[in-house]
Each structure stands twice: as structure tokens, then as C-alpha cells.
Amino acid sequence: MNKERKLIIAGNWKMNKTVAEALDLVRGLKIELAGVREADMVICPPYTALADVSKAILDSSLRLGAQNMSEHNFGAYTGEIAAGMLKEFLVRYVILGHSERRQFQKETNELVAKKARAAHAASLKPIICVGETLQEHEAGHTERVIEDHVRGSLHGVTAAQMADTILAYEPIWAIGTGKTATTAQAQEVHAFIRRLLAKLYDESVARHVRIQYGGSVKPGNARELMSQIDVDGALVGGASLDDRSFADIIKTSI
Ligand code: PEP
């Protein structure tokens, strides 16, 4: 697929996969995706598998991401992981503000922005998630919520840093539910985010930032979603846990 921006497709494994299972999945992905260079391909295992997966993908085009990180660099923050610690495992991307963290850990836009600034300070590329609930969607508040998430979560992120920032539009009502936004719905919100980036930064930033879609992306719907002009990739949950389906999503999208 001929796109203005290089596709970036990331798999969020969430709290799944032991080390042995993670290595098994990576083995399959390396076979399925050998020679694929047309998209940036990122896998985000749980912290406990980062070290082993990092070594296992050294000879491949797969890149490593983490699912979260602390806004602090070090110190008395029990259970937290700092950006510098992720860098030890050659982690290059970090998912921030996923709706599950916003919901279960009560993460706010302000916290997500702090984490995004800390990620950039450590040269990690944040994948910042934004998205509305079903209730907000049905009440017609999608744009208002997305604007609030984008403005708040990018607070203090500079125009230069935006070149290494990825946004992920994930309508919460489509995550893990089997419901997908229609391609038209996805495109509309992505275009809205791009217009907002032009207002917050400038046209050049807006044109270059990659915006992923996330929410029940599967091999069967990936190509159509990726064909939309402002959809620059996917953040994949459930379907990234299987080598064949994650690889098929990538292969059908490029
Ligand atoms: C996600 O959690 O980021 C996600 C998109 O999940 P799923 O693909 O399972 O809907």
C-alpha cells in the first residue's frame, strides 16, 4: 500500500505470555515476517519477558516496546519501571495512556504528558493512546473527548519531539469487544486529530505524525482500515497474541 507515512503496527500483549510463551510467539513471528520491511513492526510484551524477547529479535526487523513506564527516573516508587531501565533491553517504544490504564489505574492526561516527556528525555518513542467511551460516543462527544485527550496528553511535548511521537486512536467501545469503528468513522477521527495537531503545532507536524487505529483490528479488517488516508498503522491487542494473525494483519496492510 502506498502511504504518505510509513505504517507502524504494534502488538500490545497486555498481561499475557510467560517467557517461554513469549519466545514461542517471537519464533513464529520471525518466520512469518522474515523479509518484511515496509512497515515498522513493534511488539510490546509484559516487562517480565522484555529481556529474553529483546535478545530473540536482535536478528529481525521487529522492534521492542513496553506497555507503560514511570514518569520518574528513579527512586522510591515501588513497583514502577523507569525509562532508563527499559532502555537496558533496547526498548524503543512505550505505550502510554492506554484506556485500560486510564480506567483501572486512573491515569490522567496530565500524568500521561509527564510520562511522554520522560520518555522523550530518554529517547523512547511514546505511543500515546486516546479514545472515547461508548457513552461518550453515543452522546456525540467523541471530538470533545479526543481533543481533551490529545491536548492534555501532549502538554509540554515539543514540535521536534512530535516527530518521534505516535498517537493511537482507540475507541474504548471497540477494544476487545469485536466491534470495530467503520473505516469512515476511524478516518473522520484521525483527520480531526491531524487538524488539531496543525492547530497545536503546525502543518508540518500534523503531516508527519503517525496516527494508529486500535480496537479489534484483525486480518479481515486491517487492509480496509489502513487504506484510509489518515490511518497510519494499528495498535493490536488480542490478535497480536497469535503469530499468524499478527503477521497477517501486517502483510495485508502493506
Ligand atoms: C488494545 O487494547 O490496544 C486493543 C486495540 O485491543 P484489541 O485489539 O484486542 O481490541
PDB file of C-alpha atoms and ligand atoms in Angstrom:
ATOM      1  CA  MET A   1       0.000   0.000   0.000  1.00  0.00           C
ATOM      2  CA  ASN A   2       1.427   3.357  -0.986  1.00  0.00           C
ATOM      3  CA  LYS A   3       1.105   5.613   2.054  1.00  0.00           C
ATOM      4  CA  GLU A   4       2.412   9.080   2.767  1.00  0.00           C
ATOM      5  CA  ARG A   5       3.695   7.973   6.165  1.00  0.00           C
ATOM      6  CA  LYS A   6       5.361   4.615   6.905  1.00  0.00           C
ATOM      7  CA  LEU A   7       2.905   2.279   8.574  1.00  0.00           C
ATOM      8  CA  ILE A   8       3.585   1.361  12.179  1.00  0.00           C
ATOM      9  CA  ILE A   9       1.876  -1.736  13.504  1.00  0.00           C
ATOM     10  CA  ALA A  10       2.308  -2.590  17.160  1.00  0.00           C
ATOM     11  CA  GLY A  11       1.155  -5.577  19.193  1.00  0.00           C
ATOM     12  CA  ASN A  12       0.123  -4.940  22.780  1.00  0.00           C
ATOM     13  CA  TRP A  13       0.369  -8.288  24.531  1.00  0.00           C
ATOM     14  CA  LYS A  14      -1.041  -6.843  27.774  1.00  0.00           C
ATOM     15  CA  MET A  15      -0.751  -9.220  30.775  1.00  0.00           C
ATOM     16  CA  ASN A  16      -0.262 -12.312  28.625  1.00  0.00           C
ATOM     17  CA  LYS A  17       2.606 -14.697  27.880  1.00  0.00           C
ATOM     18  CA  THR A  18       5.164 -16.297  30.156  1.00  0.00           C
ATOM     19  CA  VAL A  19       8.758 -16.014  28.961  1.00  0.00           C
ATOM     20  CA  ALA A  20       8.539 -19.416  27.266  1.00  0.00           C
ATOM     21  CA  GLU A  21       5.267 -18.481  25.556  1.00  0.00           C
ATOM     22  CA  ALA A  22       6.666 -15.109  24.512  1.00  0.00           C
ATOM     23  CA  LEU A  23       9.696 -16.747  22.907  1.00  0.00           C
ATOM     24  CA  ASP A  24       7.460 -19.192  21.128  1.00  0.00           C
ATOM     25  CA  LEU A  25       5.398 -16.337  19.692  1.00  0.00           C
ATOM     26  CA  VAL A  26       8.541 -14.485  18.626  1.00  0.00           C
ATOM     27  CA  ARG A  27       9.840 -17.599  16.869  1.00  0.00           C
ATOM     28  CA  GLY A  28       6.658 -17.754  14.825  1.00  0.00           C
ATOM     29  CA  LEU A  29       6.655 -14.018  14.074  1.00  0.00           C
ATOM     30  CA  LYS A  30      10.235 -14.132  12.822  1.00  0.00           C
ATOM     31  CA  ILE A  31       9.331 -16.863  10.339  1.00  0.00           C
ATOM     32  CA  GLU A  32       6.078 -15.220   9.247  1.00  0.00           C
ATOM     33  CA  LEU A  33       7.578 -11.745   8.885  1.00  0.00           C
ATOM     34  CA  ALA A  34      11.012 -12.554   7.500  1.00  0.00           C
ATOM     35  CA  GLY A  35      11.898 -10.007   4.821  1.00  0.00           C
ATOM     36  CA  VAL A  36       9.047  -7.598   5.625  1.00  0.00           C
ATOM     37  CA  ARG A  37      10.462  -4.062   5.709  1.00  0.00           C
ATOM     38  CA  GLU A  38       7.537  -1.940   4.509  1.00  0.00           C
ATOM     39  CA  ALA A  39       6.120  -1.260   7.962  1.00  0.00           C
ATOM     40  CA  ASP A  40       7.604  -0.514  11.366  1.00  0.00           C
ATOM     41  CA  MET A  41       6.707  -3.621  13.396  1.00  0.00           C
ATOM     42  CA  VAL A  42       6.661  -3.364  17.179  1.00  0.00           C
ATOM     43  CA  ILE A  43       5.880  -5.931  19.843  1.00  0.00           C
ATOM     44  CA  CYS A  44       5.091  -4.949  23.423  1.00  0.00           C
ATOM     45  CA  PRO A  45       5.434  -7.947  25.755  1.00  0.00           C
ATOM     46  CA  PRO A  46       4.979  -7.717  29.530  1.00  0.00           C
ATOM     47  CA  TYR A  47       8.021  -6.384  31.430  1.00  0.00           C
ATOM     48  CA  THR A  48       8.975  -9.883  32.559  1.00  0.00           C
ATOM     49  CA  ALA A  49       9.633 -11.038  29.007  1.00  0.00           C
ATOM     50  CA  LEU A  50      11.457  -7.931  27.743  1.00  0.00           C
ATOM     51  CA  ALA A  51      14.980  -9.221  28.377  1.00  0.00           C
ATOM     52  CA  ASP A  52      14.503 -12.526  26.571  1.00  0.00           C
ATOM     53  CA  VAL A  53      12.403 -11.127  23.739  1.00  0.00           C
ATOM     54  CA  SER A  54      14.956  -8.361  23.235  1.00  0.00           C
ATOM     55  CA  LYS A  55      17.699 -10.930  22.562  1.00  0.00           C
ATOM     56  CA  ALA A  56      15.420 -13.071  20.420  1.00  0.00           C
ATOM     57  CA  ILE A  57      14.539 -10.256  17.998  1.00  0.00           C
ATOM     58  CA  LEU A  58      18.073  -8.899  17.537  1.00  0.00           C
ATOM     59  CA  ASP A  59      18.381 -10.559  14.129  1.00  0.00           C
ATOM     60  CA  SER A  60      14.944  -9.447  12.905  1.00  0.00           C
ATOM     61  CA  SER A  61      13.061  -6.296  11.860  1.00  0.00           C
ATOM     62  CA  LEU A  62      10.841  -6.466  14.905  1.00  0.00           C
ATOM     63  CA  ARG A  63      11.285  -3.663  17.422  1.00  0.00           C
ATOM     64  CA  LEU A  64      10.574  -3.734  21.113  1.00  0.00           C
ATOM     65  CA  GLY A  65       8.026  -1.666  23.008  1.00  0.00           C
ATOM     66  CA  ALA A  66       6.909  -1.542  26.637  1.00  0.00           C
ATOM     67  CA  GLN A  67       3.319  -1.204  27.786  1.00  0.00           C
ATOM     68  CA  ASN A  68       3.889   1.568  30.318  1.00  0.00           C
ATOM     69  CA  MET A  69       6.615   3.355  32.277  1.00  0.00           C
ATOM     70  CA  SER A  70       7.009   5.671  35.243  1.00  0.00           C
ATOM     71  CA  GLU A  71       7.125   9.426  34.899  1.00  0.00           C
ATOM     72  CA  HIS A  72      10.095   9.360  37.334  1.00  0.00           C
ATOM     73  CA  ASN A  73      13.678   8.432  36.530  1.00  0.00           C
ATOM     74  CA  PHE A  74      14.482   6.551  39.744  1.00  0.00           C
ATOM     75  CA  GLY A  75      13.670   6.465  43.435  1.00  0.00           C
ATOM     76  CA  ALA A  76      11.143   5.254  45.980  1.00  0.00           C
ATOM     77  CA  TYR A  77       8.321   4.270  43.623  1.00  0.00           C
ATOM     78  CA  THR A  78       7.587   0.658  44.483  1.00  0.00           C
ATOM     79  CA  GLY A  79       6.562  -1.452  41.536  1.00  0.00           C
ATOM     80  CA  GLU A  80       7.400   1.176  38.929  1.00  0.00           C
ATOM     81  CA  ILE A  81       9.791   0.881  35.982  1.00  0.00           C
ATOM     82  CA  ALA A  82      11.791   3.854  34.661  1.00  0.00           C
ATOM     83  CA  ALA A  83      12.579   4.706  31.056  1.00  0.00           C
ATOM     84  CA  GLY A  84      16.294   4.129  31.663  1.00  0.00           C
ATOM     85  CA  MET A  85      15.553   0.574  32.803  1.00  0.00           C
ATOM     86  CA  LEU A  86      13.616  -0.116  29.607  1.00  0.00           C
ATOM     87  CA  LYS A  87      16.487   1.209  27.544  1.00  0.00           C
ATOM     88  CA  GLU A  88      18.728  -1.514  29.003  1.00  0.00           C
ATOM     89  CA  PHE A  89      16.663  -4.003  26.995  1.00  0.00           C
ATOM     90  CA  LEU A  90      16.789  -1.959  23.784  1.00  0.00           C
ATOM     91  CA  VAL A  91      13.178  -0.914  24.179  1.00  0.00           C
ATOM     92  CA  ARG A  92      12.425   1.818  21.629  1.00  0.00           C
ATOM     93  CA  TYR A  93       8.702   2.460  22.060  1.00  0.00           C
ATOM     94  CA  VAL A  94       6.417   2.769  25.059  1.00  0.00           C
ATOM     95  CA  ILE A  95       2.619   2.695  25.093  1.00  0.00           C
ATOM     96  CA  LEU A  96       1.277   5.487  27.303  1.00  0.00           C
ATOM     97  CA  GLY A  97      -2.225   6.288  28.478  1.00  0.00           C
ATOM     98  CA  HIS A  98      -3.801   3.069  27.261  1.00  0.00           C
ATOM     99  CA  SER A  99      -7.503   3.139  28.116  1.00  0.00           C
ATOM    100  CA  GLU A 100      -7.040   0.212  30.495  1.00  0.00           C
ATOM    101  CA  ARG A 101      -4.523   2.271  32.484  1.00  0.00           C
ATOM    102  CA  ARG A 102      -6.727   5.338  32.314  1.00  0.00           C
ATOM    103  CA  GLN A 103      -9.623   3.207  33.601  1.00  0.00           C
ATOM    104  CA  PHE A 104      -8.023   0.836  36.141  1.00  0.00           C
ATOM    105  CA  GLN A 105      -5.026   2.895  37.310  1.00  0.00           C
ATOM    106  CA  LYS A 106      -6.856   6.213  36.991  1.00  0.00           C
ATOM    107  CA  GLU A 107      -4.160   7.694  34.772  1.00  0.00           C
ATOM    108  CA  THR A 108      -4.904  11.275  33.776  1.00  0.00           C
ATOM    109  CA  ASN A 109      -3.898  13.303  30.744  1.00  0.00           C
ATOM    110  CA  GLU A 110      -1.530  15.231  32.992  1.00  0.00           C
ATOM    111  CA  LEU A 111       0.236  12.044  34.087  1.00  0.00           C
ATOM    112  CA  VAL A 112       0.380  10.742  30.529  1.00  0.00           C
ATOM    113  CA  ALA A 113       2.015  14.024  29.451  1.00  0.00           C
ATOM    114  CA  LYS A 114       4.603  13.718  32.232  1.00  0.00           C
ATOM    115  CA  LYS A 115       5.370  10.189  31.084  1.00  0.00           C
ATOM    116  CA  ALA A 116       5.581  11.309  27.462  1.00  0.00           C
ATOM    117  CA  ARG A 117       8.119  13.995  28.390  1.00  0.00           C
ATOM    118  CA  ALA A 118      10.125  11.463  30.415  1.00  0.00           C
ATOM    119  CA  ALA A 119      10.015   9.019  27.503  1.00  0.00           C
ATOM    120  CA  HIS A 120      11.378  11.622  25.106  1.00  0.00           C
ATOM    121  CA  ALA A 121      14.063  12.655  27.579  1.00  0.00           C
ATOM    122  CA  ALA A 122      15.248   9.025  27.414  1.00  0.00           C
ATOM    123  CA  SER A 123      14.856   8.837  23.610  1.00  0.00           C
ATOM    124  CA  LEU A 124      11.962   6.415  23.807  1.00  0.00           C
ATOM    125  CA  LYS A 125       9.159   6.928  21.316  1.00  0.00           C
ATOM    126  CA  PRO A 126       5.799   7.170  23.090  1.00  0.00           C
ATOM    127  CA  ILE A 127       2.670   5.660  21.576  1.00  0.00           C
ATOM    128  CA  ILE A 128       0.030   7.837  23.210  1.00  0.00           C
ATOM    129  CA  CYS A 129      -3.483   6.389  23.323  1.00  0.00           C
ATOM    130  CA  VAL A 130      -6.636   8.457  23.148  1.00  0.00           C
ATOM    131  CA  GLY A 131     -10.227   7.352  22.817  1.00  0.00           C
ATOM    132  CA  GLU A 132     -13.808   7.829  23.900  1.00  0.00           C
ATOM    133  CA  THR A 133     -16.141   5.517  25.823  1.00  0.00           C
ATOM    134  CA  LEU A 134     -19.312   4.064  24.309  1.00  0.00           C
ATOM    135  CA  GLN A 135     -21.388   6.513  26.353  1.00  0.00           C
ATOM    136  CA  GLU A 136     -19.366   9.478  25.104  1.00  0.00           C
ATOM    137  CA  HIS A 137     -19.547   8.126  21.571  1.00  0.00           C
ATOM    138  CA  GLU A 138     -23.304   7.706  21.685  1.00  0.00           C
ATOM    139  CA  ALA A 139     -23.773  11.148  23.215  1.00  0.00           C
ATOM    140  CA  GLY A 140     -21.897  12.672  20.256  1.00  0.00           C
ATOM    141  CA  HIS A 141     -18.948  13.802  22.395  1.00  0.00           C
ATOM    142  CA  THR A 142     -16.196  11.981  20.520  1.00  0.00           C
ATOM    143  CA  GLU A 143     -14.392  15.075  19.225  1.00  0.00           C
ATOM    144  CA  ARG A 144     -14.588  16.856  22.564  1.00  0.00           C
ATOM    145  CA  VAL A 145     -13.080  13.871  24.407  1.00  0.00           C
ATOM    146  CA  ILE A 146     -10.397  13.295  21.796  1.00  0.00           C
ATOM    147  CA  GLU A 147      -9.416  16.964  21.836  1.00  0.00           C
ATOM    148  CA  ASP A 148      -9.147  16.859  25.614  1.00  0.00           C
ATOM    149  CA  HIS A 149      -7.006  13.687  25.499  1.00  0.00           C
ATOM    150  CA  VAL A 150      -4.725  14.955  22.738  1.00  0.00           C
ATOM    151  CA  ARG A 151      -4.202  18.448  24.199  1.00  0.00           C
ATOM    152  CA  GLY A 152      -3.722  17.156  27.746  1.00  0.00           C
ATOM    153  CA  SER A 153      -1.536  14.167  26.946  1.00  0.00           C
ATOM    154  CA  LEU A 154       0.802  16.197  24.709  1.00  0.00           C
ATOM    155  CA  HIS A 155       1.227  19.058  27.172  1.00  0.00           C
ATOM    156  CA  GLY A 156       4.881  20.115  27.111  1.00  0.00           C
ATOM    157  CA  VAL A 157       5.806  17.819  24.225  1.00  0.00           C
ATOM    158  CA  THR A 158       7.714  19.961  21.723  1.00  0.00           C
ATOM    159  CA  ALA A 159       7.217  20.150  17.964  1.00  0.00           C
ATOM    160  CA  ALA A 160      10.596  18.466  17.477  1.00  0.00           C
ATOM    161  CA  GLN A 161       9.580  15.621  19.801  1.00  0.00           C
ATOM    162  CA  MET A 162       6.363  15.111  17.846  1.00  0.00           C
ATOM    163  CA  ALA A 163       8.424  13.583  15.025  1.00  0.00           C
ATOM    164  CA  ASP A 164       9.054  10.674  17.410  1.00  0.00           C
ATOM    165  CA  THR A 165       5.593  10.570  18.936  1.00  0.00           C
ATOM    166  CA  ILE A 166       2.915   8.185  17.732  1.00  0.00           C
ATOM    167  CA  LEU A 167      -0.749   8.682  18.554  1.00  0.00           C
ATOM    168  CA  ALA A 168      -3.167   5.783  18.763  1.00  0.00           C
ATOM    169  CA  TYR A 169      -6.879   6.430  18.369  1.00  0.00           C
ATOM    170  CA  GLU A 170      -8.596   3.637  20.258  1.00  0.00           C
ATOM    171  CA  PRO A 171     -12.350   3.987  20.719  1.00  0.00           C
ATOM    172  CA  ILE A 172     -12.830   2.217  24.043  1.00  0.00           C
ATOM    173  CA  TRP A 173     -16.062   0.641  22.823  1.00  0.00           C
ATOM    174  CA  ALA A 174     -14.052  -1.189  20.150  1.00  0.00           C
ATOM    175  CA  ILE A 175     -11.288  -2.606  22.367  1.00  0.00           C
ATOM    176  CA  GLY A 176     -11.562  -6.345  22.876  1.00  0.00           C
ATOM    177  CA  THR A 177     -15.253  -6.233  22.029  1.00  0.00           C
ATOM    178  CA  GLY A 178     -15.151  -7.442  18.443  1.00  0.00           C
ATOM    179  CA  LYS A 179     -16.776  -4.127  17.431  1.00  0.00           C
ATOM    180  CA  THR A 180     -14.645  -2.053  15.096  1.00  0.00           C
ATOM    181  CA  ALA A 181     -15.185   1.530  14.134  1.00  0.00           C
ATOM    182  CA  THR A 182     -16.166   1.687  10.482  1.00  0.00           C
ATOM    183  CA  THR A 183     -13.366   2.823   8.235  1.00  0.00           C
ATOM    184  CA  ALA A 184     -15.247   6.081   7.731  1.00  0.00           C
ATOM    185  CA  GLN A 185     -15.565   6.626  11.499  1.00  0.00           C
ATOM    186  CA  ALA A 186     -11.870   5.913  12.012  1.00  0.00           C
ATOM    187  CA  GLN A 187     -10.822   8.201   9.155  1.00  0.00           C
ATOM    188  CA  GLU A 188     -13.035  11.015  10.445  1.00  0.00           C
ATOM    189  CA  VAL A 189     -11.489  10.956  13.913  1.00  0.00           C
ATOM    190  CA  HIS A 190      -7.948  10.565  12.553  1.00  0.00           C
ATOM    191  CA  ALA A 191      -8.477  13.575  10.281  1.00  0.00           C
ATOM    192  CA  PHE A 192      -9.833  15.515  13.267  1.00  0.00           C
ATOM    193  CA  ILE A 193      -6.696  14.647  15.273  1.00  0.00           C
ATOM    194  CA  ARG A 194      -4.486  15.754  12.391  1.00  0.00           C
ATOM    195  CA  ARG A 195      -6.294  19.102  12.137  1.00  0.00           C
ATOM    196  CA  LEU A 196      -5.889  19.513  15.882  1.00  0.00           C
ATOM    197  CA  LEU A 197      -2.137  18.826  15.617  1.00  0.00           C
ATOM    198  CA  ALA A 198      -1.909  21.571  13.000  1.00  0.00           C
ATOM    199  CA  LYS A 199      -3.549  23.965  15.478  1.00  0.00           C
ATOM    200  CA  LEU A 200      -1.427  22.843  18.446  1.00  0.00           C
ATOM    201  CA  TYR A 201       1.831  22.730  16.473  1.00  0.00           C
ATOM    202  CA  ASP A 202       1.904  23.407  12.730  1.00  0.00           C
ATOM    203  CA  GLU A 203       1.048  21.854   9.361  1.00  0.00           C
ATOM    204  CA  SER A 204       4.380  20.089   9.087  1.00  0.00           C
ATOM    205  CA  VAL A 205       3.962  18.337  12.451  1.00  0.00           C
ATOM    206  CA  ALA A 206       0.395  17.411  11.529  1.00  0.00           C
ATOM    207  CA  ARG A 207       1.529  15.945   8.224  1.00  0.00           C
ATOM    208  CA  HIS A 208       4.310  13.839   9.727  1.00  0.00           C
ATOM    209  CA  VAL A 209       2.820  12.400  12.928  1.00  0.00           C
ATOM    210  CA  ARG A 210       1.652   8.820  12.578  1.00  0.00           C
ATOM    211  CA  ILE A 211      -1.776   8.012  13.973  1.00  0.00           C
ATOM    212  CA  GLN A 212      -2.581   4.361  14.630  1.00  0.00           C
ATOM    213  CA  TYR A 213      -6.060   2.921  14.894  1.00  0.00           C
ATOM    214  CA  GLY A 214      -6.769   0.383  17.628  1.00  0.00           C
ATOM    215  CA  GLY A 215      -9.845  -1.628  18.518  1.00  0.00           C
ATOM    216  CA  SER A 216     -10.490  -5.195  17.374  1.00  0.00           C
ATOM    217  CA  VAL A 217      -8.119  -4.960  14.403  1.00  0.00           C
ATOM    218  CA  LYS A 218      -7.894  -8.353  12.713  1.00  0.00           C
ATOM    219  CA  PRO A 219      -6.552  -9.771   9.445  1.00  0.00           C
ATOM    220  CA  GLY A 220     -10.033  -9.399   7.957  1.00  0.00           C
ATOM    221  CA  ASN A 221     -10.460  -5.663   8.583  1.00  0.00           C
ATOM    222  CA  ALA A 222      -6.865  -4.363   8.684  1.00  0.00           C
ATOM    223  CA  ARG A 223      -6.416  -3.622   4.992  1.00  0.00           C
ATOM    224  CA  GLU A 224      -9.532  -1.531   4.685  1.00  0.00           C
ATOM    225  CA  LEU A 225      -8.719   0.443   7.828  1.00  0.00           C
ATOM    226  CA  MET A 226      -5.124   1.036   6.697  1.00  0.00           C
ATOM    227  CA  SER A 227      -6.325   2.206   3.296  1.00  0.00           C
ATOM    228  CA  GLN A 228      -7.739   5.345   4.893  1.00  0.00           C
ATOM    229  CA  ILE A 229      -5.597   8.367   4.188  1.00  0.00           C
ATOM    230  CA  ASP A 230      -5.068   9.390   7.823  1.00  0.00           C
ATOM    231  CA  VAL A 231      -4.726   5.881   9.292  1.00  0.00           C
ATOM    232  CA  ASP A 232      -1.009   5.173   9.574  1.00  0.00           C
ATOM    233  CA  GLY A 233      -0.956   1.860  11.359  1.00  0.00           C
ATOM    234  CA  ALA A 234      -2.587  -0.179  14.062  1.00  0.00           C
ATOM    235  CA  LEU A 235      -2.284  -0.915  17.747  1.00  0.00           C
ATOM    236  CA  VAL A 236      -3.388  -4.505  18.076  1.00  0.00           C
ATOM    237  CA  GLY A 237      -4.398  -6.272  21.270  1.00  0.00           C
ATOM    238  CA  GLY A 238      -5.986  -9.719  21.061  1.00  0.00           C
ATOM    239  CA  ALA A 239      -4.928 -10.520  17.513  1.00  0.00           C
ATOM    240  CA  SER A 240      -1.263  -9.822  18.348  1.00  0.00           C
ATOM    241  CA  LEU A 241      -1.129 -12.852  20.641  1.00  0.00           C
ATOM    242  CA  ASP A 242      -1.081 -15.232  17.697  1.00  0.00           C
ATOM    243  CA  ASP A 243       1.838 -15.187  15.255  1.00  0.00           C
ATOM    244  CA  ARG A 244      -0.238 -15.948  12.184  1.00  0.00           C
ATOM    245  CA  SER A 245      -2.914 -13.330  12.851  1.00  0.00           C
ATOM    246  CA  PHE A 246      -0.460 -10.539  13.781  1.00  0.00           C
ATOM    247  CA  ALA A 247       1.680 -11.329  10.742  1.00  0.00           C
ATOM    248  CA  ASP A 248      -1.394 -11.446   8.510  1.00  0.00           C
ATOM    249  CA  ILE A 249      -2.503  -8.023   9.778  1.00  0.00           C
ATOM    250  CA  ILE A 250       0.888  -6.644   8.784  1.00  0.00           C
ATOM    251  CA  LYS A 251       1.118  -8.449   5.455  1.00  0.00           C
ATOM    252  CA  THR A 252      -2.370  -7.475   4.377  1.00  0.00           C
ATOM    253  CA  SER A 253      -1.742  -3.836   5.347  1.00  0.00           C
ATOM    254  CA  ILE A 254       1.497  -3.164   3.459  1.00  0.00           C
TER     255      ILE A 254
HETATM  256  C1  PEP B   1      -5.814  -2.537  22.673  1.00  0.00           C
HETATM  257  O1  PEP B   1      -6.040  -2.924  23.798  1.00  0.00           O
HETATM  258  O2  PEP B   1      -4.965  -1.646  22.467  1.00  0.00           O
HETATM  259  C2  PEP B   1      -6.574  -3.152  21.594  1.00  0.00           C
HETATM  260  C3  PEP B   1      -6.674  -2.484  20.480  1.00  0.00           C
HETATM  261  O3  PEP B   1      -7.132  -4.374  21.834  1.00  0.00           O
HETATM  262  P1  PEP B   1      -7.955  -5.285  20.795  1.00  0.00           P
HETATM  263  O4  PEP B   1      -7.177  -5.303  19.510  1.00  0.00           O
HETATM  264  O5  PEP B   1      -7.998  -6.629  21.435  1.00  0.00           O
HETATM  265  O6  PEP B   1      -9.282  -4.651  20.645  1.00  0.00           O
END
